[in-house]
Amino acid sequence: MGNTCGIWDNGFYTKGYLQNLPLTILIDNGSTSSILNYKIYRQLADVLKNAILEPSTYKLFDVNGNPLCSYGTLKQKLLLGTADFNTEFLVCDIKQDAILGLDFLLDHIDKIDYKRQILSTKDTDIRCWIGGEANAICRVIAKETVTLPGKSKMLIPVIIENAEHLGPLGYVDKTQKRKQNITSLGEF
């Protein structure tokens, strides 16, 4: 699928916040439970009185079948986009900041749109990205309306959504349906 770069595995990610602490979260419909990195929990516990771990009897295994140490469960509000979600995390030693598992997806998510890189709830859309150095698809949006004379070319300022998460190579997707930004007076 591509090379990994640091903590970024080739996966589906979003940005979230627990008590104003920014998290990079793996969306994993193969994980039964949502999981929080123990180091992230320690950062929360240092500033919050209500970051209390409840004992857990879950036996967890990583993707390779190796047992994971579970420190307990934590219930917190998770901010994704503009919406808060009551979320129960198992606190474990994992590489990612957090993993949103099938428990969260079934409770809160109506649709996973991998092509548009969006998680949809009944109230909001949550922007995501594909991590890793695998080929990525992104949208390029002109910052302003531009008129090009026939048989000409021009560099124009653009916005590349989620550019900070792209590998060095990418494919530009022209499927976005927005108001026409370019007017053609002839052939290109």
mmCIF file of N, CA and C in Angstrom, residues 49-174:
data_model
loop_
_atom_site.group_PDB
_atom_site.id
_atom_site.type_symbol
_atom_site.label_atom_id
_atom_site.label_comp_id
_atom_site.label_asym_id
_atom_site.label_seq_id
_atom_site.Cartn_x
_atom_site.Cartn_y
_atom_site.Cartn_z
ATOM 1 N N LYS A 49 -9.579 16.451 36.827
ATOM 2 C CA LYS A 49 -9.978 15.640 37.976
ATOM 3 C C LYS A 49 -10.875 14.481 37.534
ATOM 4 N N ASN A 50 -11.630 14.675 36.412
ATOM 5 C CA ASN A 50 -12.587 13.653 35.990
ATOM 6 C C ASN A 50 -12.008 12.651 34.990
ATOM 7 N N ALA A 51 -10.703 12.655 34.807
ATOM 8 C CA ALA A 51 -10.073 11.684 33.902
ATOM 9 C C ALA A 51 -9.738 10.421 34.687
ATOM 10 N N ILE A 52 -10.785 9.793 35.219
ATOM 11 C CA ILE A 52 -10.611 8.632 36.087
ATOM 12 C C ILE A 52 -10.821 7.360 35.280
ATOM 13 N N LEU A 53 -9.891 6.437 35.428
ATOM 14 C CA LEU A 53 -10.011 5.153 34.751
ATOM 15 C C LEU A 53 -10.889 4.213 35.561
ATOM 16 N N GLU A 54 -11.848 3.609 34.881
ATOM 17 C CA GLU A 54 -12.659 2.552 35.484
ATOM 18 C C GLU A 54 -11.974 1.223 35.176
ATOM 19 N N PRO A 55 -12.025 0.281 36.097
ATOM 20 C CA PRO A 55 -11.419 -1.024 35.819
ATOM 21 C C PRO A 55 -12.054 -1.673 34.586
ATOM 22 N N SER A 56 -11.270 -2.441 33.873
ATOM 23 C CA SER A 56 -11.744 -3.101 32.659
ATOM 24 C C SER A 56 -11.406 -4.583 32.709
ATOM 25 N N THR A 57 -12.325 -5.405 32.242
ATOM 26 C CA THR A 57 -12.070 -6.845 32.176
ATOM 27 C C THR A 57 -11.842 -7.303 30.740
ATOM 28 N N TYR A 58 -11.784 -6.349 29.817
ATOM 29 C CA TYR A 58 -11.567 -6.693 28.411
ATOM 30 C C TYR A 58 -10.181 -7.294 28.210
ATOM 31 N N LYS A 59 -10.110 -8.298 27.362
ATOM 32 C CA LYS A 59 -8.826 -8.832 26.918
ATOM 33 C C LYS A 59 -8.649 -8.377 25.484
ATOM 34 N N LEU A 60 -7.608 -7.611 25.245
ATOM 35 C CA LEU A 60 -7.384 -7.024 23.927
ATOM 36 C C LEU A 60 -6.166 -7.626 23.254
ATOM 37 N N PHE A 61 -6.250 -7.661 21.920
ATOM 38 C CA PHE A 61 -5.149 -8.156 21.109
ATOM 39 C C PHE A 61 -4.921 -7.192 19.961
ATOM 40 N N ASP A 62 -3.660 -7.008 19.591
ATOM 41 C CA ASP A 62 -3.369 -6.137 18.454
ATOM 42 C C ASP A 62 -3.657 -6.880 17.152
ATOM 43 N N VAL A 63 -3.406 -6.214 16.044
ATOM 44 C CA VAL A 63 -3.719 -6.772 14.732
ATOM 45 C C VAL A 63 -2.959 -8.071 14.454
ATOM 46 N N ASN A 64 -1.837 -8.278 15.124
ATOM 47 C CA ASN A 64 -1.044 -9.497 14.939
ATOM 48 C C ASN A 64 -1.381 -10.592 15.950
ATOM 49 N N GLY A 65 -2.370 -10.338 16.813
ATOM 50 C CA GLY A 65 -2.767 -11.334 17.803
ATOM 51 C C GLY A 65 -2.019 -11.258 19.113
ATOM 52 N N ASN A 66 -1.134 -10.269 19.266
ATOM 53 C CA ASN A 66 -0.386 -10.101 20.514
ATOM 54 C C ASN A 66 -1.263 -9.402 21.552
ATOM 55 N N PRO A 67 -1.190 -9.826 22.820
ATOM 56 C CA PRO A 67 -2.015 -9.179 23.845
ATOM 57 C C PRO A 67 -1.589 -7.732 24.084
ATOM 58 N N LEU A 68 -2.584 -6.876 24.353
ATOM 59 C CA LEU A 68 -2.334 -5.477 24.708
ATOM 60 C C LEU A 68 -2.620 -5.295 26.190
ATOM 61 N N CYS A 69 -1.811 -4.493 26.839
ATOM 62 C CA CYS A 69 -2.055 -4.159 28.237
ATOM 63 C C CYS A 69 -3.149 -3.094 28.291
ATOM 64 N N SER A 70 -4.231 -3.389 29.008
ATOM 65 C CA SER A 70 -5.327 -2.434 29.167
ATOM 66 C C SER A 70 -5.291 -1.878 30.583
ATOM 67 N N TYR A 71 -5.268 -0.551 30.685
ATOM 68 C CA TYR A 71 -5.202 0.107 31.987
ATOM 69 C C TYR A 71 -6.587 0.385 32.556
ATOM 70 N N GLY A 72 -7.627 0.298 31.733
ATOM 71 C CA GLY A 72 -8.993 0.569 32.160
ATOM 72 C C GLY A 72 -9.748 1.318 31.076
ATOM 73 N N THR A 73 -10.958 1.795 31.430
ATOM 74 C CA THR A 73 -11.772 2.550 30.475
ATOM 75 C C THR A 73 -11.924 3.990 30.946
ATOM 76 N N LEU A 74 -12.040 4.887 29.979
ATOM 77 C CA LEU A 74 -12.190 6.314 30.242
ATOM 78 C C LEU A 74 -13.366 6.822 29.432
ATOM 79 N N LYS A 75 -14.280 7.539 30.090
ATOM 80 C CA LYS A 75 -15.411 8.158 29.399
ATOM 81 C C LYS A 75 -15.161 9.660 29.335
ATOM 82 N N GLN A 76 -15.142 10.195 28.114
ATOM 83 C CA GLN A 76 -14.895 11.623 27.899
ATOM 84 C C GLN A 76 -15.667 12.096 26.680
ATOM 85 N N LYS A 77 -15.870 13.412 26.600
ATOM 86 C CA LYS A 77 -16.426 14.015 25.390
ATOM 87 C C LYS A 77 -15.289 14.204 24.395
ATOM 88 N N LEU A 78 -15.491 13.695 23.197
ATOM 89 C CA LEU A 78 -14.528 13.815 22.110
ATOM 90 C C LEU A 78 -15.073 14.821 21.117
ATOM 91 N N LEU A 79 -14.279 15.856 20.815
ATOM 92 C CA LEU A 79 -14.671 16.858 19.827
ATOM 93 C C LEU A 79 -14.100 16.456 18.473
ATOM 94 N N LEU A 80 -15.000 16.256 17.503
ATOM 95 C CA LEU A 80 -14.627 15.979 16.115
ATOM 96 C C LEU A 80 -15.334 17.006 15.251
ATOM 97 N N GLY A 81 -14.584 17.792 14.502
ATOM 98 C CA GLY A 81 -15.204 18.870 13.730
ATOM 99 C C GLY A 81 -15.846 19.853 14.690
ATOM 100 N N THR A 82 -17.158 20.041 14.568
ATOM 101 C CA THR A 82 -17.871 20.981 15.439
ATOM 102 C C THR A 82 -18.773 20.266 16.432
ATOM 103 N N ALA A 83 -18.685 18.950 16.514
ATOM 104 C CA ALA A 83 -19.604 18.185 17.354
ATOM 105 C C ALA A 83 -18.868 17.433 18.460
ATOM 106 N N ASP A 84 -19.530 17.357 19.620
ATOM 107 C CA ASP A 84 -19.037 16.578 20.756
ATOM 108 C C ASP A 84 -19.700 15.204 20.756
ATOM 109 N N PHE A 85 -18.926 14.185 21.105
ATOM 110 C CA PHE A 85 -19.435 12.822 21.162
ATOM 111 C C PHE A 85 -19.028 12.196 22.489
ATOM 112 N N ASN A 86 -20.001 11.687 23.246
ATOM 113 C CA ASN A 86 -19.679 10.930 24.448
ATOM 114 C C ASN A 86 -19.020 9.631 23.999
ATOM 115 N N THR A 87 -17.802 9.412 24.465
ATOM 116 C CA THR A 87 -17.006 8.298 23.958
ATOM 117 C C THR A 87 -16.378 7.531 25.114
ATOM 118 N N GLU A 88 -16.420 6.217 25.003
ATOM 119 C CA GLU A 88 -15.734 5.366 25.972
ATOM 120 C C GLU A 88 -14.506 4.777 25.296
ATOM 121 N N PHE A 89 -13.362 5.033 25.897
ATOM 122 C CA PHE A 89 -12.091 4.533 25.377
ATOM 123 C C PHE A 89 -11.533 3.470 26.310
ATOM 124 N N LEU A 90 -10.949 2.438 25.740
ATOM 125 C CA LEU A 90 -10.066 1.563 26.494
ATOM 126 C C LEU A 90 -8.693 2.224 26.450
ATOM 127 N N VAL A 91 -8.018 2.316 27.558
ATOM 128 C CA VAL A 91 -6.705 2.954 27.612
ATOM 129 C C VAL A 91 -5.644 1.857 27.545
ATOM 130 N N CYS A 92 -4.810 1.940 26.506
ATOM 131 C CA CYS A 92 -3.817 0.895 26.235
ATOM 132 C C CYS A 92 -2.529 1.521 25.713
ATOM 133 N N ASP A 93 -1.490 0.720 25.658
ATOM 134 C CA ASP A 93 -0.244 1.129 25.009
ATOM 135 C C ASP A 93 -0.391 0.873 23.510
ATOM 136 N N ILE A 94 -0.630 1.940 22.744
ATOM 137 C CA ILE A 94 -0.738 1.838 21.291
ATOM 138 C C ILE A 94 0.129 2.915 20.662
ATOM 139 N N LYS A 95 0.409 2.773 19.381
ATOM 140 C CA LYS A 95 1.253 3.731 18.665
ATOM 141 C C LYS A 95 0.500 5.029 18.346
ATOM 142 N N GLN A 96 -0.756 4.903 17.916
ATOM 143 C CA GLN A 96 -1.558 6.072 17.560
ATOM 144 C C GLN A 96 -2.011 6.813 18.815
ATOM 145 N N ASP A 97 -2.402 8.097 18.637
ATOM 146 C CA ASP A 97 -2.972 8.843 19.767
ATOM 147 C C ASP A 97 -4.254 8.169 20.239
ATOM 148 N N ALA A 98 -5.093 7.795 19.273
ATOM 149 C CA ALA A 98 -6.366 7.142 19.587
ATOM 150 C C ALA A 98 -6.843 6.381 18.358
ATOM 151 N N ILE A 99 -7.734 5.432 18.614
ATOM 152 C CA ILE A 99 -8.384 4.671 17.550
ATOM 153 C C ILE A 99 -9.884 4.743 17.796
ATOM 154 N N LEU A 100 -10.641 5.144 16.783
ATOM 155 C CA LEU A 100 -12.095 5.061 16.868
ATOM 156 C C LEU A 100 -12.502 3.737 16.248
ATOM 157 N N GLY A 101 -13.065 2.873 17.084
ATOM 158 C CA GLY A 101 -13.421 1.537 16.645
ATOM 159 C C GLY A 101 -14.883 1.422 16.258
ATOM 160 N N LEU A 102 -15.289 0.191 16.030
ATOM 161 C CA LEU A 102 -16.638 -0.100 15.575
ATOM 162 C C LEU A 102 -17.691 0.351 16.581
ATOM 163 N N ASP A 103 -17.373 0.319 17.878
ATOM 164 C CA ASP A 103 -18.328 0.792 18.885
ATOM 165 C C ASP A 103 -18.726 2.241 18.616
ATOM 166 N N PHE A 104 -17.753 3.111 18.377
ATOM 167 C CA PHE A 104 -18.014 4.526 18.087
ATOM 168 C C PHE A 104 -18.723 4.680 16.744
ATOM 169 N N LEU A 105 -18.230 3.985 15.727
ATOM 170 C CA LEU A 105 -18.796 4.122 14.380
ATOM 171 C C LEU A 105 -20.269 3.720 14.356
ATOM 172 N N LEU A 106 -20.626 2.629 15.021
ATOM 173 C CA LEU A 106 -22.026 2.198 15.047
ATOM 174 C C LEU A 106 -22.911 3.155 15.836
ATOM 175 N N ASP A 107 -22.382 3.745 16.900
ATOM 176 C CA ASP A 107 -23.167 4.665 17.732
ATOM 177 C C ASP A 107 -23.374 6.033 17.087
ATOM 178 N N HIS A 108 -22.381 6.520 16.333
ATOM 179 C CA HIS A 108 -22.414 7.925 15.920
ATOM 180 C C HIS A 108 -22.345 8.193 14.421
ATOM 181 N N ILE A 109 -21.809 7.295 13.644
ATOM 182 C CA ILE A 109 -21.534 7.594 12.234
ATOM 183 C C ILE A 109 -22.595 6.964 11.333
ATOM 184 N N ASP A 110 -23.180 7.802 10.457
ATOM 185 C CA ASP A 110 -24.186 7.330 9.502
ATOM 186 C C ASP A 110 -23.559 6.818 8.214
ATOM 187 N N LYS A 111 -22.432 7.431 7.822
ATOM 188 C CA LYS A 111 -21.827 7.072 6.537
ATOM 189 C C LYS A 111 -20.330 7.343 6.588
ATOM 190 N N ILE A 112 -19.553 6.417 6.040
ATOM 191 C CA ILE A 112 -18.120 6.621 5.846
ATOM 192 C C ILE A 112 -17.907 6.776 4.349
ATOM 193 N N ASP A 113 -17.458 7.955 3.930
ATOM 194 C CA ASP A 113 -17.235 8.231 2.506
ATOM 195 C C ASP A 113 -15.727 8.305 2.278
ATOM 196 N N TYR A 114 -15.150 7.189 1.849
ATOM 197 C CA TYR A 114 -13.705 7.136 1.644
ATOM 198 C C TYR A 114 -13.277 7.999 0.462
ATOM 199 N N LYS A 115 -14.101 8.083 -0.570
ATOM 200 C CA LYS A 115 -13.744 8.869 -1.752
ATOM 201 C C LYS A 115 -13.636 10.360 -1.402
ATOM 202 N N ARG A 116 -14.626 10.879 -0.656
ATOM 203 C CA ARG A 116 -14.597 12.293 -0.267
ATOM 204 C C ARG A 116 -13.834 12.501 1.044
ATOM 205 N N GLN A 117 -13.443 11.421 1.692
ATOM 206 C CA GLN A 117 -12.705 11.440 2.953
ATOM 207 C C GLN A 117 -13.487 12.173 4.042
ATOM 208 N N ILE A 118 -14.705 11.686 4.277
ATOM 209 C CA ILE A 118 -15.609 12.307 5.248
ATOM 210 C C ILE A 118 -16.337 11.229 6.044
ATOM 211 N N LEU A 119 -16.478 11.467 7.357
ATOM 212 C CA LEU A 119 -17.392 10.710 8.206
ATOM 213 C C LEU A 119 -18.634 11.571 8.361
ATOM 214 N N SER A 120 -19.807 11.023 8.096
ATOM 215 C CA SER A 120 -21.049 11.795 8.206
ATOM 216 C C SER A 120 -21.862 11.317 9.398
ATOM 217 N N THR A 121 -22.338 12.284 10.188
ATOM 218 C CA THR A 121 -23.297 12.009 11.246
ATOM 219 C C THR A 121 -24.607 12.663 10.819
ATOM 220 N N LYS A 122 -25.633 12.555 11.660
ATOM 221 C CA LYS A 122 -26.901 13.198 11.296
ATOM 222 C C LYS A 122 -26.778 14.718 11.304
ATOM 223 N N ASP A 123 -25.792 15.262 12.013
ATOM 224 C CA ASP A 123 -25.680 16.712 12.159
ATOM 225 C C ASP A 123 -24.484 17.349 11.459
ATOM 226 N N THR A 124 -23.440 16.584 11.196
ATOM 227 C CA THR A 124 -22.218 17.215 10.690
ATOM 228 C C THR A 124 -21.392 16.236 9.856
ATOM 229 N N ASP A 125 -20.500 16.801 9.070
ATOM 230 C CA ASP A 125 -19.502 16.016 8.348
ATOM 231 C C ASP A 125 -18.148 16.235 9.011
ATOM 232 N N ILE A 126 -17.395 15.170 9.179
ATOM 233 C CA ILE A 126 -16.088 15.217 9.827
ATOM 234 C C ILE A 126 -15.030 14.917 8.771
ATOM 235 N N ARG A 127 -14.121 15.858 8.572
ATOM 236 C CA ARG A 127 -13.076 15.713 7.551
ATOM 237 C C ARG A 127 -12.036 14.694 8.005
ATOM 238 N N CYS A 128 -11.569 13.902 7.073
ATOM 239 C CA CYS A 128 -10.563 12.876 7.337
ATOM 240 C C CYS A 128 -9.476 12.963 6.278
ATOM 241 N N TRP A 129 -8.472 12.109 6.388
ATOM 242 C CA TRP A 129 -7.438 11.997 5.365
ATOM 243 C C TRP A 129 -6.875 10.582 5.397
ATOM 244 N N ILE A 130 -6.209 10.237 4.308
ATOM 245 C CA ILE A 130 -5.527 8.953 4.220
ATOM 246 C C ILE A 130 -4.087 9.180 4.651
ATOM 247 N N GLY A 131 -3.638 8.470 5.685
ATOM 248 C CA GLY A 131 -2.281 8.629 6.181
ATOM 249 C C GLY A 131 -1.311 7.755 5.421
ATOM 250 N N GLY A 132 -0.029 8.022 5.587
ATOM 251 C CA GLY A 132 1.013 7.251 4.929
ATOM 252 C C GLY A 132 1.437 7.905 3.634
ATOM 253 N N GLU A 133 2.390 7.270 2.976
ATOM 254 C CA GLU A 133 2.906 7.819 1.730
ATOM 255 C C GLU A 133 2.306 7.118 0.520
ATOM 256 N N ALA A 134 1.199 6.428 0.727
ATOM 257 C CA ALA A 134 0.512 5.813 -0.405
ATOM 258 C C ALA A 134 -0.021 6.926 -1.295
ATOM 259 N N ASN A 135 -0.315 6.592 -2.543
ATOM 260 C CA ASN A 135 -0.893 7.598 -3.424
ATOM 261 C C ASN A 135 -2.141 8.167 -2.784
ATOM 262 N N ALA A 136 -2.268 9.466 -2.808
ATOM 263 C CA ALA A 136 -3.410 10.135 -2.199
ATOM 264 C C ALA A 136 -4.157 10.927 -3.260
ATOM 265 N N ILE A 137 -5.448 11.056 -3.051
ATOM 266 C CA ILE A 137 -6.273 11.877 -3.930
ATOM 267 C C ILE A 137 -6.655 13.119 -3.146
ATOM 268 N N CYS A 138 -6.569 14.268 -3.781
ATOM 269 C CA CYS A 138 -6.949 15.497 -3.099
ATOM 270 C C CYS A 138 -7.675 16.410 -4.075
ATOM 271 N N ARG A 139 -8.362 17.370 -3.517
ATOM 272 C CA ARG A 139 -9.054 18.365 -4.327
ATOM 273 C C ARG A 139 -8.224 19.635 -4.351
ATOM 274 N N VAL A 140 -8.204 20.279 -5.499
ATOM 275 C CA VAL A 140 -7.542 21.566 -5.646
ATOM 276 C C VAL A 140 -8.634 22.564 -5.991
ATOM 277 N N ILE A 141 -8.763 23.605 -5.178
ATOM 278 C CA ILE A 141 -9.820 24.594 -5.355
ATOM 279 C C ILE A 141 -9.181 25.943 -5.646
ATOM 280 N N ALA A 142 -9.609 26.586 -6.725
ATOM 281 C CA ALA A 142 -9.100 27.925 -7.042
ATOM 282 C C ALA A 142 -9.536 28.887 -5.945
ATOM 283 N N LYS A 143 -8.619 29.751 -5.495
ATOM 284 C CA LYS A 143 -8.934 30.705 -4.437
ATOM 285 C C LYS A 143 -9.865 31.809 -4.914
ATOM 286 N N GLU A 144 -9.873 32.066 -6.213
ATOM 287 C CA GLU A 144 -10.719 33.130 -6.758
ATOM 288 C C GLU A 144 -11.120 32.763 -8.180
ATOM 289 N N THR A 145 -12.141 33.440 -8.688
ATOM 290 C CA THR A 145 -12.571 33.217 -10.063
ATOM 291 C C THR A 145 -11.514 33.755 -11.012
ATOM 292 N N VAL A 146 -11.173 32.955 -12.022
ATOM 293 C CA VAL A 146 -10.117 33.317 -12.965
ATOM 294 C C VAL A 146 -10.652 33.155 -14.383
ATOM 295 N N THR A 147 -10.361 34.133 -15.256
ATOM 296 C CA THR A 147 -10.699 34.034 -16.670
ATOM 297 C C THR A 147 -9.409 33.858 -17.452
ATOM 298 N N LEU A 148 -9.338 32.790 -18.228
ATOM 299 C CA LEU A 148 -8.151 32.511 -19.033
ATOM 300 C C LEU A 148 -8.474 32.758 -20.507
ATOM 301 N N PRO A 149 -7.684 33.593 -21.193
ATOM 302 C CA PRO A 149 -7.875 33.736 -22.640
ATOM 303 C C PRO A 149 -7.516 32.428 -23.335
ATOM 304 N N GLY A 150 -8.053 32.216 -24.532
ATOM 305 C CA GLY A 150 -7.764 31.009 -25.289
ATOM 306 C C GLY A 150 -6.274 30.844 -25.533
ATOM 307 N N LYS A 151 -5.833 29.600 -25.632
ATOM 308 C CA LYS A 151 -4.444 29.239 -25.914
ATOM 309 C C LYS A 151 -3.458 29.915 -24.962
ATOM 310 N N SER A 152 -3.802 29.936 -23.699
ATOM 311 C CA SER A 152 -2.914 30.551 -22.709
ATOM 312 C C SER A 152 -2.797 29.625 -21.506
ATOM 313 N N LYS A 153 -1.859 29.947 -20.654
ATOM 314 C CA LYS A 153 -1.711 29.211 -19.407
ATOM 315 C C LYS A 153 -1.349 30.201 -18.318
ATOM 316 N N MET A 154 -1.633 29.819 -17.096
ATOM 317 C CA MET A 154 -1.425 30.737 -15.988
ATOM 318 C C MET A 154 -1.317 29.934 -14.692
ATOM 319 N N LEU A 155 -0.450 30.370 -13.819
ATOM 320 C CA LEU A 155 -0.403 29.815 -12.472
ATOM 321 C C LEU A 155 -1.393 30.605 -11.632
ATOM 322 N N ILE A 156 -2.229 29.899 -10.884
ATOM 323 C CA ILE A 156 -3.204 30.578 -10.039
ATOM 324 C C ILE A 156 -3.089 30.043 -8.616
ATOM 325 N N PRO A 157 -3.420 30.885 -7.632
ATOM 326 C CA PRO A 157 -3.392 30.408 -6.244
ATOM 327 C C PRO A 157 -4.537 29.421 -6.008
ATOM 328 N N VAL A 158 -4.220 28.328 -5.313
ATOM 329 C CA VAL A 158 -5.215 27.299 -5.039
ATOM 330 C C VAL A 158 -5.179 26.899 -3.569
ATOM 331 N N ILE A 159 -6.229 26.244 -3.165
ATOM 332 C CA ILE A 159 -6.312 25.639 -1.839
ATOM 333 C C ILE A 159 -6.283 24.131 -2.049
ATOM 334 N N ILE A 160 -5.401 23.446 -1.348
ATOM 335 C CA ILE A 160 -5.345 21.987 -1.403
ATOM 336 C C ILE A 160 -5.814 21.480 -0.045
ATOM 337 N N GLU A 161 -6.999 20.867 -0.042
ATOM 338 C CA GLU A 161 -7.563 20.376 1.208
ATOM 339 C C GLU A 161 -6.678 19.280 1.800
ATOM 340 N N ASN A 162 -6.452 19.345 3.103
ATOM 341 C CA ASN A 162 -5.652 18.352 3.838
ATOM 342 C C ASN A 162 -4.228 18.224 3.313
ATOM 343 N N ALA A 163 -3.669 19.298 2.784
ATOM 344 C CA ALA A 163 -2.326 19.251 2.194
ATOM 345 C C ALA A 163 -1.269 18.791 3.193
ATOM 346 N N GLU A 164 -1.468 19.086 4.462
ATOM 347 C CA GLU A 164 -0.461 18.720 5.459
ATOM 348 C C GLU A 164 -0.356 17.209 5.648
ATOM 349 N N HIS A 165 -1.320 16.465 5.127
ATOM 350 C CA HIS A 165 -1.312 15.017 5.295
ATOM 351 C C HIS A 165 -0.982 14.261 4.015
ATOM 352 N N LEU A 166 -0.595 14.967 2.970
ATOM 353 C CA LEU A 166 -0.300 14.318 1.693
ATOM 354 C C LEU A 166 1.150 13.871 1.621
ATOM 355 N N GLY A 167 1.373 12.795 0.904
ATOM 356 C CA GLY A 167 2.725 12.370 0.583
ATOM 357 C C GLY A 167 3.266 13.268 -0.514
ATOM 358 N N PRO A 168 4.489 13.017 -0.973
ATOM 359 C CA PRO A 168 5.093 13.887 -1.982
ATOM 360 C C PRO A 168 4.404 13.804 -3.341
ATOM 361 N N LEU A 169 3.672 12.726 -3.614
ATOM 362 C CA LEU A 169 2.967 12.589 -4.882
ATOM 363 C C LEU A 169 1.480 12.472 -4.609
ATOM 364 N N GLY A 170 0.678 12.973 -5.508
ATOM 365 C CA GLY A 170 -0.764 12.862 -5.348
ATOM 366 C C GLY A 170 -1.466 12.979 -6.680
ATOM 367 N N TYR A 171 -2.712 12.596 -6.694
ATOM 368 C CA TYR A 171 -3.549 12.681 -7.876
ATOM 369 C C TYR A 171 -4.625 13.712 -7.593
ATOM 370 N N VAL A 172 -4.845 14.643 -8.503
ATOM 371 C CA VAL A 172 -5.840 15.691 -8.309
ATOM 372 C C VAL A 172 -7.191 15.178 -8.793
ATOM 373 N N ASP A 173 -8.189 15.234 -7.931
ATOM 374 C CA ASP A 173 -9.536 14.765 -8.248
ATOM 375 C C ASP A 173 -10.398 15.955 -8.633
ATOM 376 N N LYS A 174 -11.017 15.917 -9.793
ATOM 377 C CA LYS A 174 -11.828 17.038 -10.264
ATOM 378 C C LYS A 174 -13.310 16.810 -10.035
#
